[in-house]
Tab-separated table of C-alpha atoms in Angstrom:
chain	number	residue	atom	x	y	z
W	1	MET	CA	70.814	138.090	84.788
W	2	GLY	CA	72.356	134.678	85.053
W	3	ASP	CA	71.970	134.282	88.820
W	4	ARG	CA	68.770	136.186	89.495
W	5	HIS	CA	66.788	133.008	90.279
W	6	ARG	CA	69.436	131.805	92.714
W	7	ARG	CA	69.350	135.141	94.523
W	8	ARG	CA	65.577	135.121	94.697
W	9	ASP	CA	65.389	131.535	95.999
W	10	ALA	CA	68.192	131.976	98.536
W	11	PRO	CA	67.667	135.291	100.339
W	12	GLN	CA	69.772	134.011	103.234
W	13	VAL	CA	72.929	134.754	101.256
W	14	GLN	CA	74.471	137.623	103.169
W	15	GLY	CA	76.636	140.548	102.167
W	16	SER	CA	79.479	141.985	104.212
W	17	LEU	CA	79.939	145.396	105.785
W	18	GLN	CA	82.833	147.406	107.151
W	19	PHE	CA	82.096	148.119	110.808
W	20	ALA	CA	83.833	150.887	112.743
W	21	PRO	CA	85.448	149.470	115.913
W	22	VAL	CA	84.272	152.455	117.986
W	23	LEU	CA	80.627	151.776	117.100
W	24	TRP	CA	81.175	148.056	117.586
W	25	ARG	CA	82.522	148.611	121.113
W	26	THR	CA	79.608	150.883	121.963
W	27	LEU	CA	77.080	148.283	120.851
W	28	LEU	CA	78.823	145.461	122.712
W	29	ASP	CA	78.752	147.538	125.886
W	30	LEU	CA	75.004	147.997	125.426
W	31	VAL	CA	74.409	144.271	124.935
W	32	GLY	CA	75.291	143.482	128.549
W	33	GLU	CA	75.054	139.983	129.966
W	34	GLY	CA	73.143	137.489	127.853
W	35	GLN	CA	70.832	134.723	129.021
W	36	ASP	CA	70.765	131.144	127.752
W	37	GLY	CA	69.686	131.102	124.127
W	38	ASP	CA	70.261	134.832	123.700
W	39	PRO	CA	72.077	135.719	120.443
W	40	ALA	CA	74.170	138.160	122.467
W	41	LEU	CA	76.088	135.270	124.005
W	42	TYR	CA	78.056	134.651	120.828
W	43	LEU	CA	78.411	138.319	119.902
W	44	THR	CA	80.980	138.928	122.617
W	45	ALA	CA	83.147	136.133	121.211
W	46	TRP	CA	84.055	138.490	118.369
W	47	ARG	CA	85.239	141.243	120.715
W	48	ASP	CA	88.963	140.461	120.797
W	49	ASP	CA	89.043	139.924	117.042
W	50	VAL	CA	87.524	143.319	116.376
W	51	LEU	CA	88.720	145.845	118.919
W	52	HIS	CA	92.227	146.482	117.637
W	53	LEU	CA	91.913	145.902	113.898
W	54	ARG	CA	92.855	148.645	111.441
W	55	PRO	CA	91.275	148.967	108.951
W	56	PRO	CA	87.870	148.050	110.390
W	57	PRO	CA	86.883	144.392	110.162
W	58	THR	CA	84.369	142.960	107.755
W	59	LEU	CA	81.251	141.545	109.407
W	60	THR	CA	78.473	139.646	107.699
W	61	THR	CA	75.077	141.245	107.409
W	62	ARG	CA	73.749	138.439	109.597
W	63	GLN	CA	76.147	139.434	112.379
W	64	VAL	CA	75.258	143.115	112.098
W	65	ASN	CA	71.535	142.304	112.156
W	66	ALA	CA	72.065	140.113	115.229
W	67	ILE	CA	73.908	142.635	117.367
W	68	VAL	CA	71.781	145.654	116.408
W	69	ASP	CA	68.561	143.658	116.900
W	70	THR	CA	69.764	142.674	120.367
W	71	VAL	CA	70.778	146.206	121.305
W	72	LEU	CA	67.540	147.759	120.065
W	73	ARG	CA	65.515	145.195	122.007
W	74	ARG	CA	67.415	145.848	125.234
W	75	GLN	CA	67.454	149.625	124.768
W	76	ALA	CA	63.812	149.892	123.691
W	77	HIS	CA	63.272	152.648	126.263
W	78	VAL	CA	65.542	154.972	124.213
W	79	PRO	CA	63.372	156.531	121.459
W	80	ALA	CA	66.170	157.174	118.923
W	81	LEU	CA	69.241	155.219	119.990
W	82	GLY	CA	71.107	155.777	116.724
W	83	ILE	CA	70.864	159.545	117.134
W	84	GLU	CA	72.008	159.337	120.761
W	85	ILE	CA	75.099	157.277	119.874
W	86	GLY	CA	75.958	159.245	116.738
W	87	GLY	CA	75.854	162.553	118.553
W	88	ARG	CA	78.767	161.424	120.749
W	89	GLN	CA	81.126	160.443	117.905
W	90	THR	CA	84.285	162.416	117.115
W	91	LEU	CA	86.814	162.199	114.294
W	92	THR	CA	89.465	160.904	116.699
W	93	SER	CA	87.439	157.682	116.836
W	94	PHE	CA	88.003	156.948	113.151
W	95	GLY	CA	91.724	156.225	113.007
W	96	PRO	CA	94.065	157.725	110.399
W	97	ALA	CA	91.193	158.741	108.115
W	98	GLY	CA	89.685	160.719	110.975
W	99	ILE	CA	93.020	162.439	111.591
W	100	ALA	CA	93.319	163.301	107.889
W	101	MET	CA	89.825	164.781	107.977
W	102	MET	CA	90.235	166.883	111.111
W	103	THR	CA	93.538	168.368	109.883
W	104	SER	CA	92.098	169.348	106.481
W	105	PRO	CA	91.978	173.081	105.689
W	106	THR	CA	88.224	173.243	104.984
W	107	LEU	CA	85.054	171.272	105.538
W	108	GLY	CA	84.837	170.535	101.814
W	109	GLU	CA	88.299	168.967	101.705
W	110	ALA	CA	87.580	166.979	104.859
W	111	LEU	CA	84.439	165.656	103.196
W	112	GLN	CA	86.413	164.498	100.156
W	113	VAL	CA	88.871	162.655	102.415
W	114	GLY	CA	86.014	160.965	104.237
W	115	LEU	CA	84.367	159.867	100.998
W	116	LYS	CA	87.610	158.494	99.584
W	117	TYR	CA	88.551	156.522	102.701
W	118	GLN	CA	85.145	155.625	104.108
W	119	ARG	CA	86.000	151.917	103.955
W	120	LEU	CA	88.908	152.609	106.311
W	121	ILE	CA	86.600	154.471	108.685
W	122	GLY	CA	84.136	151.591	108.706
W	123	THR	CA	80.794	153.000	107.588
W	124	PRO	CA	78.367	150.078	107.164
W	125	LEU	CA	76.330	152.243	104.791
W	126	LEU	CA	77.920	153.727	101.693
W	127	LEU	CA	78.003	157.535	101.674
W	128	ASP	CA	78.101	159.781	98.624
W	129	ALA	CA	77.855	163.536	98.102
W	130	ARG	CA	75.776	165.296	95.459
W	131	TYR	CA	75.854	168.995	94.687
W	132	THR	CA	72.690	170.612	93.389
W	133	ALA	CA	71.082	174.056	93.483
W	134	GLY	CA	73.529	175.484	96.022
W	135	GLU	CA	73.084	172.507	98.318
W	136	VAL	CA	75.251	169.552	99.363
W	137	GLN	CA	73.333	166.318	99.801
W	138	LEU	CA	74.974	163.456	101.687
W	139	HIS	CA	73.159	160.268	100.666
W	140	LEU	CA	73.388	156.974	102.566
W	141	HIS	CA	72.973	153.660	100.762
W	142	GLY	CA	72.406	150.190	102.204
W	143	GLY	CA	70.779	147.444	100.166
W	144	LEU	CA	72.681	144.566	101.803
W	145	HIS	CA	69.808	142.559	103.299
W	146	LEU	CA	69.807	144.587	106.473
W	147	HIS	CA	66.633	144.487	108.505
W	148	PRO	CA	64.769	147.789	107.914
W	149	HIS	CA	65.064	148.872	111.558
W	150	VAL	CA	68.763	147.922	111.583
W	151	GLU	CA	69.429	149.995	108.487
W	152	GLY	CA	67.421	152.805	110.066
W	153	PHE	CA	69.535	152.646	113.226
W	154	LEU	CA	72.809	152.697	111.264
W	155	ALA	CA	71.594	155.561	109.068
W	156	GLU	CA	70.429	157.654	112.012
W	157	GLU	CA	73.725	157.028	113.831
W	158	LEU	CA	75.720	158.146	110.801
W	159	LEU	CA	73.527	161.190	110.079
W	160	SER	CA	73.725	162.287	113.703
W	161	SER	CA	77.501	161.788	113.849
W	162	LEU	CA	77.992	163.720	110.597
W	163	LEU	CA	76.112	166.721	111.950
W	164	ALA	CA	77.845	166.579	115.337
W	165	ILE	CA	81.302	166.306	113.741
W	166	ILE	CA	80.648	169.178	111.324
W	167	ARG	CA	79.658	171.436	114.217
W	168	SER	CA	82.584	170.355	116.390
W	169	GLU	CA	85.285	170.724	113.734
W	170	THR	CA	84.070	174.076	112.363
W	171	GLY	CA	82.984	175.613	115.658
W	172	GLN	CA	79.779	176.671	113.904
W	173	ASP	CA	76.237	175.765	114.953
W	174	LEU	CA	75.481	174.593	111.427
W	175	ARG	CA	71.885	173.522	110.865
W	176	ALA	CA	70.862	170.957	108.293
W	177	ALA	CA	68.789	172.412	105.488
W	178	ARG	CA	66.958	169.106	105.277
W	179	VAL	CA	67.151	165.539	106.566
W	180	GLU	CA	65.312	162.654	104.925
W	181	ILE	CA	64.458	159.424	106.731
W	182	ALA	CA	63.454	156.449	104.592
W	183	ARG	CA	61.051	154.844	107.045
W	184	ALA	CA	57.556	156.156	107.638
W	185	ASP	CA	56.621	153.797	110.506
W	186	LEU	CA	58.559	155.449	113.338
W	187	PRO	CA	56.665	155.945	116.621
W	188	LEU	CA	55.754	159.459	117.695
W	189	THR	CA	58.457	159.691	120.375
W	190	ALA	CA	61.149	158.812	117.826
W	191	ARG	CA	59.752	161.334	115.334
W	192	LEU	CA	59.864	164.078	117.944
W	193	HIS	CA	63.464	163.179	118.775
W	194	HIS	CA	64.371	163.412	115.090
W	195	GLN	CA	62.707	166.820	114.850
W	196	ARG	CA	64.599	168.144	117.872
W	197	THR	CA	67.922	166.920	116.494
W	198	PHE	CA	67.597	167.671	112.794
W	199	ARG	CA	64.804	170.290	112.696
W	200	ASN	CA	63.593	169.950	109.089
W	201	VAL	CA	62.867	166.225	108.674
W	202	GLU	CA	60.956	164.363	105.973
W	203	PHE	CA	59.814	160.848	106.908
W	204	GLY	CA	58.950	158.049	104.479
W	205	SER	CA	61.029	159.443	101.615
W	206	GLY	CA	62.629	156.099	100.774
W	207	ALA	CA	66.100	157.574	101.284
W	208	TYR	CA	68.453	158.688	104.034
W	209	LEU	CA	70.203	161.997	103.431
W	210	LEU	CA	71.584	165.089	105.120
W	211	ALA	CA	71.543	168.353	103.140
W	212	PHE	CA	73.261	171.630	103.996
W	213	PRO	CA	74.212	174.834	102.110
W	214	GLU	CA	77.071	174.361	99.649
W	215	GLN	CA	78.763	177.505	100.987
W	216	ALA	CA	79.440	175.587	104.215
W	217	LEU	CA	82.115	173.613	102.345
W	218	ARG	CA	84.335	176.700	102.532
W	219	LEU	CA	84.261	176.817	106.334
W	220	PRO	CA	87.784	176.465	107.815
W	221	LEU	CA	88.456	173.660	110.269
W	222	LEU	CA	89.716	174.508	113.744
W	223	ARG	CA	92.446	171.836	113.812
W	224	HIS	CA	93.968	172.310	110.362
W	225	ASP	CA	97.601	171.174	110.312
W	226	PRO	CA	99.183	170.755	106.851
W	227	VAL	CA	102.083	168.539	108.007
W	228	THR	CA	99.915	166.155	110.024
W	229	HIS	CA	97.352	166.178	107.216
W	230	GLN	CA	99.868	164.940	104.626
W	231	ASP	CA	101.242	162.306	107.009
W	232	ALA	CA	97.729	161.023	107.715
W	233	LEU	CA	96.866	160.863	104.002
W	234	GLN	CA	99.982	158.789	103.321
W	235	TRP	CA	99.055	156.526	106.231
W	236	CYS	CA	95.574	156.046	104.738
W	237	ASP	CA	97.041	155.175	101.336
W	238	ARG	CA	99.316	152.541	102.856
W	239	LEU	CA	96.444	150.972	104.790
W	240	ALA	CA	94.144	151.007	101.771
W	241	ASN	CA	96.681	149.243	99.583
W	242	THR	CA	97.846	146.797	102.262
W	243	HIS	CA	94.430	145.620	103.423
W	244	GLY	CA	92.598	145.311	100.142
W	245	HIS	CA	90.603	148.523	100.215
W	246	GLY	CA	90.668	150.973	97.338
W	247	THR	CA	92.366	149.692	94.191
W	248	HIS	CA	92.788	146.138	95.537
W	249	ALA	CA	89.129	145.536	96.308
W	250	PRO	CA	87.356	143.085	93.957
W	251	THR	CA	86.317	144.761	90.727
W	252	ASP	CA	82.632	143.940	91.160
W	253	VAL	CA	82.672	145.633	94.591
W	254	ARG	CA	84.388	148.721	93.183
W	255	VAL	CA	81.936	148.868	90.273
W	256	ARG	CA	78.968	148.512	92.621
W	257	ASP	CA	80.299	151.279	94.872
W	258	GLN	CA	80.675	153.636	91.909
W	259	LEU	CA	77.224	152.813	90.545
W	260	ARG	CA	75.660	153.720	93.878
W	261	VAL	CA	77.156	157.195	93.871
W	262	LEU	CA	76.566	158.003	90.192
W	263	SER	CA	73.353	159.625	89.018
W	264	PRO	CA	71.001	157.351	87.011
W	265	ASP	CA	71.967	159.022	83.716
W	266	ALA	CA	75.679	158.358	84.353
W	267	ARG	CA	75.673	154.626	85.069
W	268	ARG	CA	77.306	153.521	81.835
W	269	LEU	CA	80.382	151.314	81.681
W	270	SER	CA	82.400	154.236	80.345
W	271	ASP	CA	81.327	156.421	83.299
W	272	VAL	CA	82.283	153.794	85.872
W	273	ALA	CA	85.579	152.989	84.137
W	274	ARG	CA	86.484	156.682	84.100
W	275	ALA	CA	85.722	156.968	87.827
W	276	LEU	CA	87.935	153.930	88.498
W	277	ASN	CA	90.693	155.279	86.233
W	278	LEU	CA	90.519	152.110	84.117
W	279	HIS	CA	89.804	151.352	80.472
W	280	PRO	CA	86.274	149.981	79.901
W	281	ARG	CA	87.745	146.809	78.359
W	282	THR	CA	89.773	146.261	81.527
W	283	VAL	CA	86.686	146.575	83.723
W	284	ARG	CA	84.774	144.200	81.461
W	285	HIS	CA	87.602	141.647	81.494
W	286	HIS	CA	87.983	141.720	85.290
W	287	LEU	CA	84.243	141.208	85.736
W	288	GLU	CA	84.302	138.273	83.318
W	289	LEU	CA	87.034	136.654	85.412
W	290	LEU	CA	84.683	136.950	88.407
W	291	GLY	CA	81.910	135.231	86.459
W	292	THR	CA	79.748	138.297	86.045
W	293	SER	CA	79.304	141.304	83.781
W	294	PHE	CA	78.780	145.030	84.056
W	295	ARG	CA	75.141	144.620	83.024
W	296	GLU	CA	74.560	142.047	85.786
W	297	VAL	CA	76.257	144.128	88.490
W	298	ARG	CA	74.301	147.219	87.473
W	299	ALA	CA	70.981	145.379	87.259
W	300	ASP	CA	71.561	143.730	90.633
W	301	MET	CA	72.312	147.074	92.286
W	302	ILE	CA	69.207	148.672	90.753
W	303	ARG	CA	67.087	145.670	91.750
W	304	GLU	CA	68.242	145.997	95.371
W	305	GLN	CA	67.445	149.718	95.407
W	306	ALA	CA	64.022	149.041	93.893
W	307	ASP	CA	63.266	146.349	96.469
W	308	GLU	CA	64.380	148.642	99.298
W	309	TRP	CA	62.149	151.531	98.226
W	310	LEU	CA	59.138	149.353	97.455
W	311	ARG	CA	59.275	147.624	100.829
W	312	HIS	CA	60.313	150.468	103.099
W	313	SER	CA	59.008	153.732	101.640
W	314	ASP	CA	55.753	155.357	100.609
W	315	LEU	CA	57.133	156.528	97.265
W	316	SER	CA	54.870	155.887	94.312
W	317	VAL	CA	55.939	153.435	91.617
W	318	GLU	CA	56.360	156.398	89.255
W	319	GLU	CA	58.704	158.176	91.711
W	320	ILE	CA	60.779	155.034	92.242
W	321	ALA	CA	61.055	154.480	88.495
W	322	GLN	CA	62.292	158.054	88.045
W	323	ARG	CA	64.861	157.757	90.853
W	324	LEU	CA	66.212	154.535	89.349
W	325	GLY	CA	66.592	156.089	85.911
W	326	PHE	CA	63.725	154.385	84.054
W	327	SER	CA	61.926	156.333	81.353
W	328	ASP	CA	58.532	155.552	82.877
W	329	ALA	CA	56.765	153.305	85.377
W	330	ARG	CA	55.898	150.764	82.682
W	331	SER	CA	59.574	150.151	81.885
W	332	PHE	CA	60.307	149.746	85.592
W	333	ARG	CA	57.481	147.215	86.042
W	334	ARG	CA	58.744	145.214	83.080
W	335	ALA	CA	62.314	145.152	84.412
W	336	LEU	CA	61.236	144.190	87.932
W	337	LYS	CA	59.115	141.355	86.553
W	338	LEU	CA	62.089	140.111	84.553
W	339	TRP	CA	64.465	140.243	87.530
W	340	THR	CA	62.251	138.845	90.285
W	341	GLY	CA	59.097	137.450	88.729
W	342	LEU	CA	57.146	139.980	90.820
W	343	THR	CA	55.309	143.208	90.120
W	344	PRO	CA	55.769	146.303	92.316
W	345	LEU	CA	52.404	145.541	93.918
W	346	ASP	CA	53.541	141.974	94.678
W	347	VAL	CA	56.652	143.290	96.434
W	348	ARG	CA	54.684	145.806	98.505
W	349	ARG	CA	52.232	143.121	99.589
W	350	THR	CA	55.099	141.211	101.229
W	351	ARG	CA	56.286	144.048	103.476
């Protein structure tokens, strides 16, 4: 990778995230009045720029870390703040994409709308759905230099809101078959809150996911309206094309998004090009114009996932290697050494 040393030597380089205005407003309300020297003093300066934007604004990872750090510090008496906030979310909070979802005929079709337009909704973490053994697994992906507890807060908020919205829109008391929480270092009070909310929870898995029976996708939605649904979908398409989401996003961003949702054995250039409805040569050419390559984008995404799991999970090196698509742990160690100059043990010693 041509820039791997620059990335390693300059970890302050930040990514950007789409941030839902409704969540942003909630967090700003929780910040309250700042004192001299408090990072919260400059957070409120963004308020007017953010409240009325559609699609959601792009915030730097540094900004997201700052506001969530401040909120978690001031709300330390709440054991699982992300779950509390997420449980109050409704689809009406998510603009035209939320309207398109709530007026879908079934839960499965609403899910597809949400996945397609999640950048319009403003989910700081990328969401993808996987279907296996009669189960739907909704996976959340970060990997953008978020502080571990910040990523945990955002993941818990999204998982909680997903479950609350599913129950509200179907009218069914649907229970998650399984919820996985990446972090293993949660205090007992927070663990108990997770258990009460999600029931079957696995901590320290290295991943955030919500799983439920695949048959639930056929559940009808209470507010299905075919006319409003089509109008909302057209509205979403116009917004996506006008504001640079969807087909107008930079090619490296679109490639990275697809790589995150593809299984390890389907991360070839041809697979990504097919998902983007482009010819592989076109994808390669666009990446070259951006000064990168498919191999570099893929390796960078895998490196970020590896770093995340090594630092913030109790997964063994063998399990991480398997999840990332390596043939064995030895191949993973060799690749990590090439990318970062560190072994898995070196990375874990720094957490």
